[in-house]
Coordinates of N, CA and C and ligand atoms in Angstrom, one line a residue:
X1 N -28.6 -34.2 -14.7 CA -28.9 -32.9 -14.0 C -28.0 -31.8 -14.6
X2 N -28.6 -30.6 -14.9 CA -27.9 -29.4 -15.3 C -27.4 -28.8 -14.0
X3 N -26.1 -28.9 -13.7 CA -25.6 -28.5 -12.4 C -25.8 -27.0 -12.2
X4 N -25.7 -26.2 -13.2 CA -25.9 -24.7 -13.1 C -27.3 -24.4 -12.6
X5 N -28.3 -25.1 -13.3 CA -29.7 -24.9 -12.9 C -29.9 -25.4 -11.5
X6 N -29.3 -26.5 -11.1 CA -29.5 -27.1 -9.8 C -29.0 -26.1 -8.7
X7 N -27.8 -25.5 -9.0 CA -27.3 -24.6 -8.0 C -28.2 -23.4 -7.9
X8 N -28.6 -22.8 -9.0 CA -29.5 -21.7 -9.0 C -30.8 -21.9 -8.3
X9 N -31.3 -23.1 -8.4 CA -32.6 -23.5 -7.8 C -32.4 -23.8 -6.3
X10 N -31.2 -24.1 -5.9 CA -30.9 -24.5 -4.5 C -30.5 -23.4 -3.6
X11 N -29.7 -22.5 -4.2 CA -29.2 -21.3 -3.4 C -30.3 -20.5 -2.9
X12 N -30.1 -19.9 -1.7 CA -31.1 -19.0 -1.1 C -30.5 -17.6 -1.1
X13 N -31.3 -16.6 -1.5 CA -30.8 -15.2 -1.4 C -31.5 -14.6 -0.2
X14 N -30.7 -14.1 0.7 CA -31.2 -13.5 1.9 C -30.9 -12.0 1.8
X15 N -32.0 -11.2 1.8 CA -31.8 -9.7 1.6 C -31.3 -9.1 2.9
X16 N -30.5 -8.1 2.7 CA -30.0 -7.3 3.8 C -29.2 -8.0 4.9
X17 N -28.4 -9.0 4.4 CA -27.4 -9.7 5.3 C -26.1 -9.6 4.7
X18 N -25.0 -9.3 5.4 CA -25.0 -8.9 6.9 C -25.3 -7.4 7.1
X19 N -25.5 -6.7 6.0 CA -25.8 -5.2 6.1 C -26.9 -4.9 5.2
X20 N -27.6 -3.8 5.4 CA -28.7 -3.4 4.5 C -28.2 -3.2 3.1
X21 N -29.0 -3.7 2.1 CA -28.6 -3.5 0.7 C -27.9 -4.7 0.2
X22 N -27.3 -5.6 1.0 CA -26.6 -6.8 0.5 C -27.5 -7.9 0.3
X23 N -27.4 -8.5 -0.9 CA -28.2 -9.7 -1.3 C -27.3 -10.9 -1.0
X24 N -27.4 -11.5 0.1 CA -26.5 -12.6 0.5 C -26.9 -13.9 -0.1
X25 N -25.9 -14.5 -0.8 CA -26.1 -15.8 -1.5 C -25.7 -16.9 -0.5
X26 N -26.8 -17.6 0.0 CA -26.6 -18.6 1.1 C -26.5 -19.9 0.5
X27 N -25.3 -20.6 0.6 CA -25.1 -21.9 0.0 C -25.4 -23.0 1.0
X28 N -25.9 -22.7 2.2 CA -26.2 -23.8 3.1 C -27.2 -24.9 2.6
X29 N -28.2 -24.5 1.8 CA -29.1 -25.5 1.2 C -28.4 -26.4 0.3
X30 N -27.3 -26.0 -0.4 CA -26.5 -26.8 -1.3 C -25.8 -27.9 -0.4
X31 N -25.3 -27.4 0.7 CA -24.5 -28.4 1.6 C -25.4 -29.5 2.1
X32 N -26.7 -29.1 2.3 CA -27.7 -30.1 2.8 C -28.2 -31.0 1.7
X33 N -27.7 -30.8 0.5 CA -28.1 -31.7 -0.6 C -26.9 -32.4 -1.2
X34 N -26.7 -33.7 -0.9 CA -25.6 -34.4 -1.3 C -25.5 -34.6 -2.8
X35 N -26.7 -34.7 -3.5 CA -26.7 -34.9 -4.9 C -26.2 -33.7 -5.6
X36 N -26.7 -32.5 -5.3 CA -26.2 -31.3 -5.9 C -24.7 -31.1 -5.5
X37 N -24.3 -31.3 -4.3 CA -22.9 -31.1 -3.9 C -22.0 -32.0 -4.7
X38 N -22.4 -33.3 -4.9 CA -21.5 -34.2 -5.7 C -21.4 -33.7 -7.1
X39 N -22.6 -33.2 -7.6 CA -22.6 -32.7 -9.0 C -21.7 -31.5 -9.2
X40 N -21.6 -30.7 -8.2 CA -20.7 -29.5 -8.2 C -19.2 -30.0 -8.3
X41 N -18.8 -30.9 -7.5 CA -17.5 -31.4 -7.5 C -17.2 -32.0 -8.9
X42 N -18.1 -32.8 -9.4 CA -17.9 -33.5 -10.7 C -17.8 -32.5 -11.8
X43 N -18.6 -31.4 -11.7 CA -18.5 -30.3 -12.8 C -17.1 -29.6 -12.8
X44 N -16.6 -29.3 -11.6 CA -15.3 -28.7 -11.5 C -14.2 -29.6 -12.1
X45 N -14.3 -30.9 -11.7 CA -13.4 -31.9 -12.2 C -13.4 -31.9 -13.7
X46 N -14.6 -31.9 -14.3 CA -14.8 -31.9 -15.7 C -14.1 -30.7 -16.4
X47 N -14.4 -29.5 -15.8 CA -14.0 -28.3 -16.3 C -12.5 -28.1 -16.3
X48 N -11.8 -28.8 -15.3 CA -10.4 -28.6 -15.1 C -9.6 -29.8 -15.8
X49 N -10.4 -30.6 -16.5 CA -9.7 -31.7 -17.3 C -8.8 -31.1 -18.3
X50 N -7.5 -31.5 -18.3 CA -6.6 -30.9 -19.2 C -5.8 -29.7 -18.8
X51 N -6.3 -29.1 -17.6 CA -5.6 -28.0 -17.1 C -4.6 -28.5 -16.0
X52 N -3.3 -28.1 -16.1 CA -2.4 -28.6 -15.1 C -2.6 -28.0 -13.7
X53 N -3.0 -28.8 -12.8 CA -3.2 -28.3 -11.4 C -2.4 -29.3 -10.5
X54 N -1.5 -28.7 -9.7 CA -0.7 -29.5 -8.8 C -1.2 -29.4 -7.4
X55 N -2.1 -28.4 -7.1 CA -2.6 -28.2 -5.8 C -3.9 -27.3 -5.9
X56 N -4.8 -27.4 -4.9 CA -5.9 -26.5 -4.8 C -5.8 -25.7 -3.6
X57 N -5.9 -24.4 -3.7 CA -5.8 -23.5 -2.5 C -7.2 -23.0 -2.2
X58 N -7.8 -23.4 -1.0 CA -9.2 -22.9 -0.7 C -9.1 -21.8 0.3
X59 N -10.0 -20.8 0.1 CA -9.9 -19.7 1.0 C -11.0 -19.8 2.1
X60 N -10.5 -19.5 3.4 CA -11.4 -19.6 4.5 C -12.6 -18.7 4.4
X61 N -13.8 -19.2 4.9 CA -14.0 -20.5 5.3 C -14.8 -21.3 4.3
X62 N -15.6 -20.6 3.5 CA -16.5 -21.3 2.5 C -15.7 -21.9 1.4
X63 N -14.5 -21.5 1.2 CA -13.7 -22.1 0.1 C -13.2 -23.5 0.5
X64 N -13.3 -23.8 1.8 CA -12.9 -25.1 2.2 C -13.9 -26.2 1.8
X65 N -15.1 -25.8 1.7 CA -16.2 -26.8 1.6 C -16.1 -27.6 0.4
X66 N -15.9 -27.0 -0.8 CA -15.8 -27.8 -2.0 C -14.3 -27.9 -2.5
X67 N -13.5 -27.1 -1.9 CA -12.1 -27.1 -2.2 C -11.4 -28.4 -1.9
X68 N -11.7 -29.0 -0.7 CA -11.1 -30.2 -0.3 C -11.6 -31.4 -1.2
X69 N -12.9 -31.6 -1.4 CA -13.3 -32.7 -2.2 C -12.8 -32.5 -3.7
X70 N -12.7 -31.3 -4.1 CA -12.1 -31.1 -5.5 C -10.7 -31.5 -5.5
X71 N -9.9 -31.1 -4.5 CA -8.5 -31.6 -4.5 C -8.4 -33.1 -4.4
X72 N -9.3 -33.7 -3.6 CA -9.2 -35.1 -3.5 C -9.5 -35.8 -4.8
X73 N -10.5 -35.3 -5.5 CA -10.9 -35.9 -6.8 C -9.7 -35.7 -7.9
X74 N -9.1 -34.5 -7.8 CA -8.0 -34.3 -8.7 C -6.7 -35.0 -8.2
X75 N -6.8 -35.5 -7.0 CA -5.6 -36.3 -6.4 C -4.4 -35.4 -6.2
X76 N -4.7 -34.2 -5.7 CA -3.6 -33.2 -5.5 C -3.7 -32.7 -4.1
X77 N -2.7 -32.0 -3.5 CA -2.8 -31.5 -2.2 C -3.9 -30.4 -2.1
X78 N -4.4 -30.2 -0.9 CA -5.3 -29.1 -0.6 C -4.6 -28.2 0.4
X79 N -4.5 -26.9 0.0 CA -3.8 -25.9 0.8 C -4.8 -25.0 1.4
X80 N -4.8 -24.8 2.7 CA -5.8 -23.8 3.3 C -5.1 -22.4 3.4
X81 N -5.9 -21.5 2.9 CA -5.6 -20.0 3.0 C -6.5 -19.5 4.1
X82 N -5.8 -19.0 5.1 CA -6.6 -18.6 6.3 C -6.5 -17.2 6.6
X83 N -7.5 -16.7 7.3 CA -7.4 -15.3 7.8 C -6.3 -15.3 8.9
X84 N -5.7 -14.1 9.1 CA -4.5 -14.0 9.9 C -4.7 -14.6 11.3
X85 N -3.7 -15.3 11.8 CA -3.7 -15.7 13.2 C -4.3 -17.1 13.5
X86 N -4.6 -17.8 12.5 CA -5.3 -19.1 12.7 C -4.4 -20.3 12.5
X87 N -3.3 -20.1 11.6 CA -2.5 -21.3 11.3 C -1.4 -21.4 12.4
X88 N -1.1 -22.7 12.8 CA -0.2 -22.9 13.9 C 1.3 -22.8 13.6
X89 N 1.7 -23.1 12.4 CA 3.1 -23.1 12.1 C 3.5 -21.8 11.5
X90 N 4.8 -21.7 11.0 CA 5.3 -20.5 10.4 C 4.5 -20.2 9.1
X91 N 4.1 -18.9 8.9 CA 3.3 -18.6 7.8 C 3.9 -17.5 6.9
X92 N 3.4 -17.4 5.7 CA 3.6 -16.2 4.9 C 2.3 -15.5 4.7
X93 N 2.3 -14.2 4.7 CA 1.1 -13.4 4.7 C 1.0 -12.5 3.5
X94 N -0.3 -12.1 3.3 CA -0.5 -11.0 2.3 C -1.6 -10.1 2.8
X95 N -1.3 -8.9 2.8 CA -2.3 -7.9 3.3 C -2.9 -7.2 2.1
X96 N -4.3 -7.0 2.1 CA -4.9 -6.4 1.0 C -6.1 -5.5 1.4
X97 N -6.5 -4.7 0.5 CA -7.5 -3.7 0.9 C -8.9 -4.2 0.5
X98 N -9.8 -4.0 1.4 CA -11.2 -4.3 1.2 C -11.9 -3.0 0.9
X99 N -13.2 -3.1 0.6 CA -14.0 -1.9 0.3 C -13.8 -0.9 1.4
X100 N -13.8 -1.3 2.7 CA -13.5 -0.5 3.8 C -12.5 -1.2 4.6
X101 N -11.3 -0.6 4.9 CA -10.3 -1.2 5.7 C -9.5 -2.2 5.0
X102 N -8.8 -3.1 5.7 CA -7.9 -4.0 5.1 C -8.1 -5.4 5.8
X103 N -7.5 -6.4 5.2 CA -7.5 -7.8 5.7 C -6.2 -8.4 5.4
X104 N -6.0 -9.5 6.1 CA -4.7 -10.2 5.9 C -5.0 -11.7 5.8
X105 N -4.4 -12.4 4.8 CA -4.6 -13.9 4.7 C -3.2 -14.5 4.8
X106 N -3.1 -15.8 5.1 CA -1.8 -16.5 5.2 C -1.9 -17.9 4.8
X107 N -0.8 -18.5 4.5 CA -0.6 -20.0 4.3 C 0.6 -20.4 5.1
X108 N 0.6 -21.7 5.3 CA 1.8 -22.2 6.0 C 3.0 -22.1 5.0
X109 N 4.1 -21.7 5.6 CA 5.4 -21.6 4.8 C 5.7 -23.0 4.3
X110 N 6.0 -23.1 3.0 CA 6.4 -24.4 2.5 C 5.3 -25.2 1.9
X111 N 4.0 -24.7 2.1 CA 2.9 -25.4 1.6 C 2.8 -25.3 0.0
X112 N 3.2 -24.1 -0.4 CA 3.2 -23.8 -1.9 C 4.7 -24.0 -2.3
X113 N 4.9 -24.9 -3.2 CA 6.3 -25.2 -3.6 C 6.6 -24.3 -4.9
X114 N 7.9 -24.0 -5.0 CA 8.3 -23.2 -6.2 C 7.8 -23.9 -7.5
X115 N 7.1 -23.2 -8.4 CA 6.8 -23.8 -9.7 C 5.5 -24.6 -9.7
X116 N 4.9 -24.7 -8.5 CA 3.6 -25.5 -8.3 C 2.5 -24.7 -9.0
X117 N 1.6 -25.4 -9.8 CA 0.5 -24.8 -10.4 C -0.7 -24.9 -9.4
X118 N -1.1 -23.8 -8.9 CA -2.1 -23.8 -7.8 C -3.4 -23.2 -8.2
X119 N -4.5 -23.9 -8.1 CA -5.8 -23.4 -8.4 C -6.4 -22.7 -7.2
X120 N -6.9 -21.5 -7.4 CA -7.5 -20.8 -6.3 C -9.0 -21.1 -6.3
X121 N -9.5 -21.6 -5.2 CA -10.9 -21.9 -5.1 C -11.6 -21.2 -4.0
X122 N -12.8 -20.7 -4.3 CA -13.7 -20.1 -3.2 C -15.1 -20.3 -3.6
X123 N -16.0 -20.1 -2.7 CA -17.4 -20.3 -3.0 C -18.0 -19.2 -3.9
X124 N -17.4 -18.0 -3.7 CA -18.1 -16.8 -4.3 C -17.1 -15.8 -4.7
X125 N -17.2 -15.2 -5.9 CA -16.4 -14.1 -6.4 C -17.3 -12.8 -6.3
X126 N -16.9 -11.9 -5.4 CA -17.6 -10.6 -5.4 C -16.7 -9.5 -5.9
X127 N -16.0 -8.8 -5.1 CA -15.1 -7.7 -5.6 C -13.8 -8.3 -6.1
X128 N -13.5 -9.5 -5.8 CA -12.3 -10.2 -6.2 C -11.1 -9.9 -5.3
X129 N -11.3 -9.1 -4.2 CA -10.2 -8.8 -3.3 C -9.6 -10.0 -2.7
X130 N -10.5 -11.0 -2.3 CA -10.0 -12.2 -1.6 C -9.2 -13.1 -2.5
X131 N -9.9 -13.4 -3.6 CA -9.2 -14.3 -4.6 C -7.9 -13.7 -5.2
X132 N -7.9 -12.4 -5.4 CA -6.8 -11.7 -5.9 C -5.6 -11.8 -4.9
X133 N -6.0 -11.6 -3.6 CA -4.9 -11.7 -2.6 C -4.4 -13.1 -2.5
X134 N -5.3 -14.1 -2.6 CA -4.8 -15.5 -2.5 C -3.8 -15.8 -3.7
X135 N -4.2 -15.3 -4.9 CA -3.3 -15.4 -6.0 C -1.9 -14.7 -5.8
X136 N -2.0 -13.6 -5.2 CA -0.7 -12.9 -4.9 C 0.2 -13.6 -3.9
X137 N -0.5 -14.3 -3.0 CA 0.2 -15.1 -2.0 C 0.9 -16.3 -2.7
X138 N 0.2 -16.9 -3.6 CA 0.8 -18.0 -4.4 C 2.0 -17.5 -5.2
X139 N 1.9 -16.3 -5.8 CA 3.1 -15.8 -6.5 C 4.2 -15.4 -5.6
X140 N 3.8 -14.9 -4.4 CA 4.9 -14.5 -3.4 C 5.7 -15.7 -3.1
X141 N 5.1 -16.9 -3.0 CA 5.7 -18.1 -2.7 C 6.3 -18.8 -3.9
X142 N 6.3 -18.1 -5.1 CA 6.9 -18.6 -6.3 C 6.2 -19.8 -6.9
X143 N 4.9 -19.9 -6.5 CA 4.0 -20.8 -7.2 C 3.4 -20.1 -8.4
X144 N 2.7 -20.9 -9.2 CA 2.0 -20.4 -10.5 C 0.5 -20.5 -10.3
X145 N -0.2 -19.4 -10.5 CA -1.6 -19.5 -10.4 C -2.2 -20.3 -11.6
X146 N -2.9 -21.4 -11.3 CA -3.4 -22.3 -12.4 C -4.7 -21.8 -12.9
X147 N -5.4 -21.0 -12.1 CA -6.8 -20.6 -12.5 C -7.6 -20.3 -11.2
X148 N -8.8 -20.0 -11.4 CA -9.7 -19.6 -10.3 C -11.0 -20.4 -10.5
X149 N -11.6 -20.9 -9.4 CA -12.9 -21.6 -9.5 C -13.8 -21.1 -8.4
X150 N -15.0 -20.8 -8.8 CA -16.0 -20.4 -7.8 C -17.4 -21.1 -8.2
X151 N -18.2 -21.2 -7.1 CA -19.6 -21.7 -7.4 C -20.4 -20.5 -8.0
X152 N -20.1 -19.3 -7.4 CA -21.0 -18.2 -7.7 C -20.1 -16.9 -8.1
X153 N -20.6 -16.2 -9.0 CA -19.9 -14.9 -9.3 C -21.0 -13.8 -9.4
X154 N -20.7 -12.7 -8.7 CA -21.6 -11.5 -8.7 C -21.0 -10.5 -9.7
X155 N -21.6 -10.6 -10.9 CA -21.0 -9.8 -12.0 C -20.9 -8.3 -11.7
X156 N -21.9 -7.7 -11.1 CA -21.9 -6.3 -10.9 C -20.7 -5.8 -10.1
X157 N -20.1 -6.7 -9.3 CA -19.0 -6.2 -8.4 C -17.7 -6.3 -9.1
X158 N -17.7 -6.8 -10.4 CA -16.5 -6.8 -11.3 C -15.2 -7.4 -10.7
X159 N -15.4 -8.5 -9.9 CA -14.2 -9.1 -9.4 C -13.4 -9.7 -10.4
X160 N -14.0 -10.2 -11.5 CA -13.3 -10.8 -12.7 C -12.2 -9.8 -13.2
X161 N -12.5 -8.5 -13.2 CA -11.5 -7.5 -13.7 C -10.2 -7.5 -12.9
X162 N -10.3 -7.9 -11.6 CA -9.1 -7.9 -10.7 C -8.3 -9.1 -11.0
X163 N -8.9 -10.2 -11.6 CA -8.2 -11.4 -11.7 C -7.7 -11.7 -13.2
X164 N -8.1 -10.8 -14.1 CA -7.7 -11.1 -15.5 C -6.2 -10.9 -15.7
X165 N -5.6 -10.1 -14.8 CA -4.1 -9.9 -15.0 C -3.3 -11.2 -14.8
X166 N -3.9 -12.2 -14.1 CA -3.2 -13.5 -14.0 C -3.3 -14.3 -15.2
X167 N -4.2 -13.9 -16.2 CA -4.3 -14.5 -17.5 C -4.5 -16.0 -17.4
X168 N -5.4 -16.4 -16.5 CA -5.7 -17.9 -16.3 C -7.2 -18.0 -16.3
X169 N -7.7 -19.3 -16.6 CA -9.1 -19.5 -16.6 C -9.8 -19.1 -15.3
X170 N -10.9 -18.4 -15.5 CA -11.7 -18.0 -14.3 C -13.1 -18.7 -14.5
X171 N -13.4 -19.7 -13.7 CA -14.6 -20.5 -13.9 C -15.5 -20.2 -12.7
X172 N -16.8 -19.8 -13.0 CA -17.8 -19.8 -12.0 C -19.0 -20.5 -12.6
X173 N -19.6 -21.3 -11.7 CA -20.7 -22.2 -12.2 C -22.0 -21.4 -12.4
X174 N -22.2 -20.4 -11.6 CA -23.5 -19.6 -11.7 C -23.1 -18.1 -11.6
X175 N -23.7 -17.3 -12.5 CA -23.4 -15.8 -12.4 C -24.7 -15.1 -12.1
X176 N -24.6 -14.1 -11.3 CA -25.7 -13.2 -11.0 C -25.3 -11.8 -11.3
X177 N -26.3 -11.0 -11.8 CA -26.1 -9.5 -12.0 C -26.1 -8.8 -10.7
Ligands
PRP201 O1 -14.6 -11.1 -3.8 P1 -14.6 -10.5 -2.4 O2 -15.2 -9.2 -2.3 O3 -13.3 -10.6 -1.7 O4 -15.6 -11.4 -1.5 C1 -15.7 -12.8 -1.6 C2 -15.3 -13.4 -0.2 O5 -16.3 -13.1 0.7 C3 -16.8 -14.3 1.3 O6 -16.1 -14.6 2.4 P2 -16.2 -14.0 3.9 O7 -15.2 -12.9 4.0 O8 -17.6 -13.5 4.1 O9 -15.8 -15.2 4.9 P3 -16.4 -16.6 5.1 O10 -16.1 -17.5 3.9 O11 -15.6 -17.1 6.3 O12 -17.9 -16.5 5.4 C4 -16.7 -15.3 0.3 O13 -16.7 -16.6 0.8 C5 -15.3 -15.0 -0.4 O14 -14.2 -15.5 0.3
ADE202 N1 -23.5 -11.2 -1.6 C1 -22.7 -12.1 -1.0 N2 -23.3 -13.3 -0.6 C2 -22.5 -14.3 0.0 N3 -21.2 -14.1 0.2 C3 -20.6 -12.9 -0.1 N4 -19.4 -12.5 0.0 C4 -19.3 -11.3 -0.5 N5 -20.5 -10.9 -1.0 C5 -21.3 -11.9 -0.7

């Protein structure tokens, strides 16, 4: 199976969600398909062969879906990056600007160890604000960004440009204009 073709054929595009003009990439049909889901994890494992990854950080909420199985396959810890106010123990936070307004993400203090190579994982790269903030959080904790992995990248929103400064591989399985 060509996993990129399988993803493209399985994703649904829902127009005007959550706002008029947005073409929402709905991954729920992928989650309902265990063959494609397994192929996605296998593809990430293959692509990260030879890259030093000590942990995978998945961004709430859709970054959790493939982030945990990927970490399990790589046999490394999975670290959850959550929106503010959801993690129960002491946290470190990073505030960032969105297109309109701002948002804050956090991880448990001590989850990212000094010098740890942490792969940022999410389902989708749009403007890059979220993935860039997760990477800054890793650096704030003295971890090293190992790279970025996404199922989907929306090229027109130029998120990649926000991530190039980390100078690490940015992998997306499917790209849309
Ligand atoms: O590149 P950006 O412009 O930052 O956008 C990408 C982010 O947006 C979506 O998450 P959303 O905030 O919709 O939350 P969810 O995963 O909980 O649905 C997506 O899952 C990414 O995390
Ligand atoms: N177009 C889109 N589809 C799905 N998730 C998104 N997150 C940001 N933009 C998105």
